[in-house]
Structure formats: C-alpha cells, structure tokens
mmCIF file of C-alpha atoms in Angstrom:
data_model
loop_
_atom_site.group_PDB
_atom_site.id
_atom_site.type_symbol
_atom_site.label_atom_id
_atom_site.label_comp_id
_atom_site.label_asym_id
_atom_site.label_seq_id
_atom_site.Cartn_x
_atom_site.Cartn_y
_atom_site.Cartn_z
ATOM 1 C CA MET A 29 37.989 41.824 50.107
ATOM 2 C CA ALA A 30 39.308 44.114 52.772
ATOM 3 C CA LEU A 31 37.694 47.007 51.980
ATOM 4 C CA ALA A 32 33.943 44.816 51.199
ATOM 5 C CA LEU A 33 34.652 43.408 54.475
ATOM 6 C CA THR A 34 35.437 47.570 56.158
ATOM 7 C CA LEU A 35 31.659 48.838 53.904
ATOM 8 C CA GLY A 36 29.737 45.734 55.279
ATOM 9 C CA ARG A 37 31.259 46.747 58.567
ATOM 10 C CA ARG A 38 29.460 50.236 58.102
ATOM 11 C CA GLY A 39 25.912 48.675 58.373
ATOM 12 C CA GLN A 40 26.478 46.848 61.403
ATOM 13 C CA GLY A 41 23.406 47.179 64.016
ATOM 14 C CA ALA A 42 22.069 48.343 61.085
ATOM 15 C CA THR A 43 20.465 45.444 58.921
ATOM 16 C CA TRP A 44 18.590 43.442 60.612
ATOM 17 C CA PRO A 45 17.376 40.412 59.826
ATOM 18 C CA ASN A 46 19.730 40.981 57.086
ATOM 19 C CA PRO A 47 23.052 40.292 57.841
ATOM 20 C CA ALA A 48 25.765 43.515 57.114
ATOM 21 C CA VAL A 49 27.222 42.308 53.465
ATOM 22 C CA GLY A 50 30.146 44.462 52.195
ATOM 23 C CA CYS A 51 30.776 44.620 48.125
ATOM 24 C CA VAL A 52 33.177 45.443 45.755
ATOM 25 C CA ILE A 53 33.503 45.153 41.713
ATOM 26 C CA VAL A 54 36.247 45.369 40.410
ATOM 27 C CA LYS A 55 37.853 45.707 36.615
ATOM 28 C CA ASN A 56 40.854 46.350 34.848
ATOM 29 C CA ASN A 57 42.624 46.689 38.339
ATOM 30 C CA ARG A 58 39.973 49.450 38.971
ATOM 31 C CA ILE A 59 36.827 49.583 41.749
ATOM 32 C CA ILE A 60 33.714 50.187 39.667
ATOM 33 C CA GLY A 61 30.799 49.605 42.247
ATOM 34 C CA ARG A 62 31.143 48.929 46.300
ATOM 35 C CA GLY A 63 28.086 48.961 48.202
ATOM 36 C CA TRP A 64 26.906 47.768 51.765
ATOM 37 C CA THR A 65 23.107 46.155 53.064
ATOM 38 C CA GLN A 66 21.053 48.743 53.710
ATOM 39 C CA PRO A 67 19.153 49.717 56.967
ATOM 40 C CA SER A 68 16.781 46.999 57.138
ATOM 41 C CA GLY A 69 18.635 45.165 55.301
ATOM 42 C CA ARG A 70 17.424 46.527 51.663
ATOM 43 C CA PRO A 71 18.168 46.861 48.869
ATOM 44 C CA HIS A 72 21.346 43.878 49.624
ATOM 45 C CA ALA A 73 25.086 45.131 49.270
ATOM 46 C CA GLU A 74 25.359 43.339 45.645
ATOM 47 C CA THR A 75 22.882 45.759 44.391
ATOM 48 C CA VAL A 76 24.602 48.766 45.299
ATOM 49 C CA ALA A 77 27.644 47.336 43.852
ATOM 50 C CA LEU A 78 26.222 46.647 40.252
ATOM 51 C CA ALA A 79 23.657 50.160 40.385
ATOM 52 C CA GLN A 80 27.261 51.900 40.859
ATOM 53 C CA ALA A 81 29.301 49.842 38.270
ATOM 54 C CA GLY A 82 26.264 50.062 35.485
ATOM 55 C CA ALA A 83 26.996 48.499 32.489
ATOM 56 C CA GLN A 84 30.932 47.685 33.208
ATOM 57 C CA ALA A 85 30.198 45.213 35.137
ATOM 58 C CA ALA A 86 30.203 43.047 32.205
ATOM 59 C CA GLY A 87 32.913 40.826 32.001
ATOM 60 C CA ALA A 88 34.060 42.681 36.117
ATOM 61 C CA ASP A 89 34.831 40.596 39.171
ATOM 62 C CA VAL A 90 33.104 40.843 42.433
ATOM 63 C CA PHE A 91 34.245 40.290 45.962
ATOM 64 C CA VAL A 92 31.310 39.842 49.138
ATOM 65 C CA THR A 93 31.374 38.687 51.963
ATOM 66 C CA LEU A 94 29.020 36.677 52.104
ATOM 67 C CA GLU A 95 27.439 34.299 49.548
ATOM 68 C CA PRO A 96 24.787 36.052 47.467
ATOM 69 C CA CYS A 97 21.383 35.136 47.761
ATOM 70 C CA ALA A 98 19.308 32.495 45.580
ATOM 71 C CA HIS A 99 15.662 33.449 46.904
ATOM 72 C CA HIS A 100 13.101 35.642 46.089
ATOM 73 C CA GLY A 101 12.014 37.753 49.349
ATOM 74 C CA LYS A 102 11.807 40.977 50.541
ATOM 75 C CA THR A 103 14.738 41.737 46.946
ATOM 76 C CA PRO A 104 15.157 39.291 43.860
ATOM 77 C CA PRO A 105 17.597 37.160 44.597
ATOM 78 C CA CYS A 106 21.526 38.851 43.806
ATOM 79 C CA SER A 107 22.868 35.699 42.415
ATOM 80 C CA GLN A 108 20.061 36.510 39.887
ATOM 81 C CA ALA A 109 21.485 40.700 39.621
ATOM 82 C CA LEU A 110 24.851 39.803 38.904
ATOM 83 C CA ILE A 111 24.306 36.883 36.365
ATOM 84 C CA ASP A 112 21.836 39.607 34.220
ATOM 85 C CA ALA A 113 25.046 42.178 34.903
ATOM 86 C CA GLY A 114 27.025 39.764 33.121
ATOM 87 C CA VAL A 115 29.767 39.411 35.793
ATOM 88 C CA ALA A 116 32.766 37.290 34.833
ATOM 89 C CA ARG A 117 33.835 35.855 38.635
ATOM 90 C CA VAL A 118 32.842 36.420 41.917
ATOM 91 C CA VAL A 119 34.633 35.791 45.280
ATOM 92 C CA MET A 120 32.679 35.443 48.486
ATOM 93 C CA ALA A 121 34.382 34.936 51.985
ATOM 94 C CA ILE A 122 32.270 32.137 53.228
ATOM 95 C CA PRO A 123 29.343 30.659 52.679
ATOM 96 C CA ASP A 124 25.593 31.399 53.565
ATOM 97 C CA SER A 125 23.864 29.418 55.689
ATOM 98 C CA ASP A 126 20.564 30.795 55.845
ATOM 99 C CA PRO A 127 18.646 27.509 54.608
ATOM 100 C CA ARG A 128 17.374 29.399 51.846
ATOM 101 C CA VAL A 129 20.268 29.604 50.454
ATOM 102 C CA ASP A 130 22.961 27.267 51.479
ATOM 103 C CA GLY A 131 25.165 27.153 48.611
ATOM 104 C CA LEU A 132 22.860 27.850 45.895
ATOM 105 C CA GLY A 133 23.911 31.368 45.365
ATOM 106 C CA ALA A 134 27.229 29.707 44.064
ATOM 107 C CA GLN A 135 25.432 27.289 42.230
ATOM 108 C CA MET A 136 23.338 29.824 39.957
ATOM 109 C CA LEU A 137 26.547 31.514 39.357
ATOM 110 C CA ARG A 138 28.376 28.640 38.668
ATOM 111 C CA ALA A 139 25.619 27.040 35.831
ATOM 112 C CA ALA A 140 26.044 30.578 34.480
ATOM 113 C CA GLY A 141 29.372 30.242 33.839
ATOM 114 C CA ILE A 142 30.634 32.706 36.252
ATOM 115 C CA THR A 143 33.539 31.503 37.803
ATOM 116 C CA VAL A 144 33.077 31.569 42.411
ATOM 117 C CA GLU A 145 35.798 30.718 44.712
ATOM 118 C CA THR A 146 35.555 30.974 48.670
ATOM 119 C CA GLY A 147 37.407 31.868 51.789
ATOM 120 C CA LEU A 148 39.035 35.200 50.703
ATOM 121 C CA LEU A 149 39.327 36.516 54.192
ATOM 122 C CA GLY A 150 36.952 33.960 55.449
ATOM 123 C CA ASP A 151 38.176 34.386 59.117
ATOM 124 C CA GLU A 152 37.139 37.837 59.460
ATOM 125 C CA ALA A 153 34.366 37.398 57.498
ATOM 126 C CA PHE A 154 33.118 35.010 59.716
ATOM 127 C CA ASN A 155 33.639 37.115 62.816
ATOM 128 C CA ASP A 156 31.774 39.710 61.356
ATOM 129 C CA HIS A 157 28.643 37.680 60.350
ATOM 130 C CA ASP A 158 28.992 36.052 63.801
ATOM 131 C CA GLY A 159 25.482 36.597 65.442
ATOM 132 C CA PHE A 160 23.498 36.244 61.603
ATOM 133 C CA LEU A 161 25.818 32.562 60.927
ATOM 134 C CA ARG A 162 25.024 31.562 64.813
ATOM 135 C CA ARG A 163 21.280 32.291 64.241
ATOM 136 C CA THR A 164 20.947 30.359 60.687
ATOM 137 C CA ILE A 165 22.882 27.299 62.308
ATOM 138 C CA THR A 166 21.467 26.360 65.485
ATOM 139 C CA GLY A 167 18.129 28.769 65.808
ATOM 140 C CA ARG A 168 19.755 30.741 68.831
ATOM 141 C CA PRO A 169 21.136 34.576 69.672
ATOM 142 C CA MET A 170 25.074 35.018 69.488
ATOM 143 C CA VAL A 171 25.572 36.077 73.536
ATOM 144 C CA THR A 172 28.436 38.315 74.688
ATOM 145 C CA LEU A 173 29.311 38.642 77.911
ATOM 146 C CA LYS A 174 30.757 41.835 78.741
ATOM 147 C CA ILE A 175 31.991 43.219 82.361
ATOM 148 C CA ALA A 176 34.455 46.234 83.138
ATOM 149 C CA SER A 177 36.342 45.857 86.094
ATOM 150 C CA SER A 178 39.087 48.040 87.834
ATOM 151 C CA PHE A 179 42.468 45.954 88.914
ATOM 152 C CA ASP A 180 40.893 44.536 91.854
ATOM 153 C CA GLY A 181 37.898 43.112 90.421
ATOM 154 C CA ARG A 182 35.211 46.068 91.611
ATOM 155 C CA ILE A 183 32.674 47.464 89.170
ATOM 156 C CA ALA A 184 32.172 50.819 91.128
ATOM 157 C CA THR A 185 34.223 53.250 94.152
ATOM 158 C CA GLY A 186 34.168 51.856 97.536
ATOM 159 C CA THR A 187 30.779 53.961 97.994
ATOM 160 C CA GLY A 188 28.779 53.009 94.882
ATOM 161 C CA GLU A 189 29.868 56.244 93.130
ATOM 162 C CA SER A 190 29.611 55.747 89.244
ATOM 163 C CA GLN A 191 32.510 56.561 87.040
ATOM 164 C CA TRP A 192 34.624 55.344 84.167
ATOM 165 C CA ILE A 193 36.510 51.958 84.907
ATOM 166 C CA THR A 194 37.552 51.841 81.179
ATOM 167 C CA ASP A 195 39.627 54.025 78.761
ATOM 168 C CA SER A 196 38.054 55.636 76.087
ATOM 169 C CA PRO A 197 39.466 53.114 73.430
ATOM 170 C CA ALA A 198 37.798 50.342 75.135
ATOM 171 C CA ARG A 199 34.925 51.830 75.267
ATOM 172 C CA ARG A 200 35.101 52.171 71.850
ATOM 173 C CA VAL A 201 35.010 48.944 71.922
ATOM 174 C CA VAL A 202 32.470 47.897 73.407
ATOM 175 C CA HIS A 203 30.075 50.354 71.527
ATOM 176 C CA ALA A 204 31.631 48.130 68.364
ATOM 177 C CA MET A 205 29.953 45.004 70.309
ATOM 178 C CA ARG A 206 26.956 46.449 70.911
ATOM 179 C CA ALA A 207 26.771 47.056 67.243
ATOM 180 C CA ARG A 208 26.667 43.861 66.441
ATOM 181 C CA HIS A 209 24.266 42.703 68.922
ATOM 182 C CA ASP A 210 20.333 42.940 68.767
ATOM 183 C CA GLY A 211 19.553 43.700 72.593
ATOM 184 C CA VAL A 212 21.712 44.445 75.215
ATOM 185 C CA MET A 213 21.540 43.469 78.821
ATOM 186 C CA VAL A 214 22.650 44.978 82.520
ATOM 187 C CA GLY A 215 21.292 44.022 85.352
ATOM 188 C CA GLY A 216 18.540 45.073 87.668
ATOM 189 C CA GLY A 217 21.243 47.640 90.100
ATOM 190 C CA THR A 218 22.883 49.283 87.352
ATOM 191 C CA ALA A 219 19.744 50.404 85.509
ATOM 192 C CA ARG A 220 18.395 51.756 88.990
ATOM 193 C CA ALA A 221 21.918 53.410 89.700
ATOM 194 C CA ASP A 222 23.076 54.642 86.515
ATOM 195 C CA ASP A 223 20.337 54.752 84.241
ATOM 196 C CA PRO A 224 22.155 53.989 81.186
ATOM 197 C CA SER A 225 21.074 54.703 77.629
ATOM 198 C CA LEU A 226 22.546 51.769 76.141
ATOM 199 C CA THR A 227 23.261 53.134 73.111
ATOM 200 C CA VAL A 228 25.251 52.814 70.111
ATOM 201 C CA ARG A 229 27.879 55.799 70.363
ATOM 202 C CA ASP A 230 31.859 57.129 70.109
ATOM 203 C CA LEU A 231 32.399 54.921 66.517
#
C-alpha cells in the first residue's frame, strides 16, 4: 500500500476532477502491475495496473488507495474491471465518499466473491485524498492558509525588497502543497510587487 500511495502522489495536481489514486497488483509476492490516475482522471489507476498485469491478474491481490469506482463516467467502473480480471482480493486504504460510489465498489466486489479489506494506511490515504474527500463530503474546497515570515514576523525586508525568507526544503513543501490544490491566491500587494508565477516547481 505504501507503494500505491507513492504512485498516487505522481498524479497530484493533474487528475482533477478525479482523485490521484495509486494501485499495485501483487501475485506470489511479486508486483505484476502498478498504476496511478492519469491526467484529467483517465485512465484510472486500476485500469493502468490491470493493463500491465494482463492475464496474470487472475487470482492476484490488488492494493488501491481509494475504493474502486462503481459507476459509468468518462471511464467504465474499475470495480467491474477488477471482477472481469478475476482478482482474488482488493485491499483499499479508504472508502470513496463520492455519492456515486460510497461503498458500492466494495459491494460489487464482494458480490463477485472477491475478498475486500479496508483501512491499510488509511490515515495516509485520507491525507493524500483530503481535497477530493472534503469536496465530495461537504461540497466545499480544501483551503490551506500558508504564510512565510522571518523570526521577527516580517514578510519582506525593511525597504520592501523581495527576497527568499524560506529555505529550499521549505519551498519544496510549499510546491507540494500547491500540487494538491486547484488554485493559489495571493494578496494584491504581492501580485503587484513580485508578479509571482504561482506554478508548481522543484518537486
């Protein structure tokens, strides 16, 4: 599951409106397929991993960071793809809170005789999918307030000159945060003085 989480993070910031899911397929203690949600949310992580695994997926264990979907959208349901592939067990980190899924993926898998387990590294998966979950549960976006300041509480030099306050590792954390959000806002003064690009870099 740790590898599935790592794979899912590769898609963060690029899969909207879908979550950035990671999937690993294992058979006889060997990884036979891996995938993550592709740009714009298709194909899904499970589809990518199943394509890699091919016929070997029959009887395999699947580790996925979010409950496989159960509805027809821009792609067919991943739950049905897993059933059709003949996998034996699906371990999902957390359920999908999207009302179109919300337990139906797990229900479909169990009805087909597939063992379903939930909760492995669930806290980490919840953190990775926080924006998606918050939107589907509350209808509101995930909002993060970030400020960089010097030890004396300032955000610029005494002359107003712009310079880095944070070090390189801290800036990488900020760019990772940007990748998890759909938008970045700054104050008008910052926009006029610095003309920031507000892109994701240094990851």
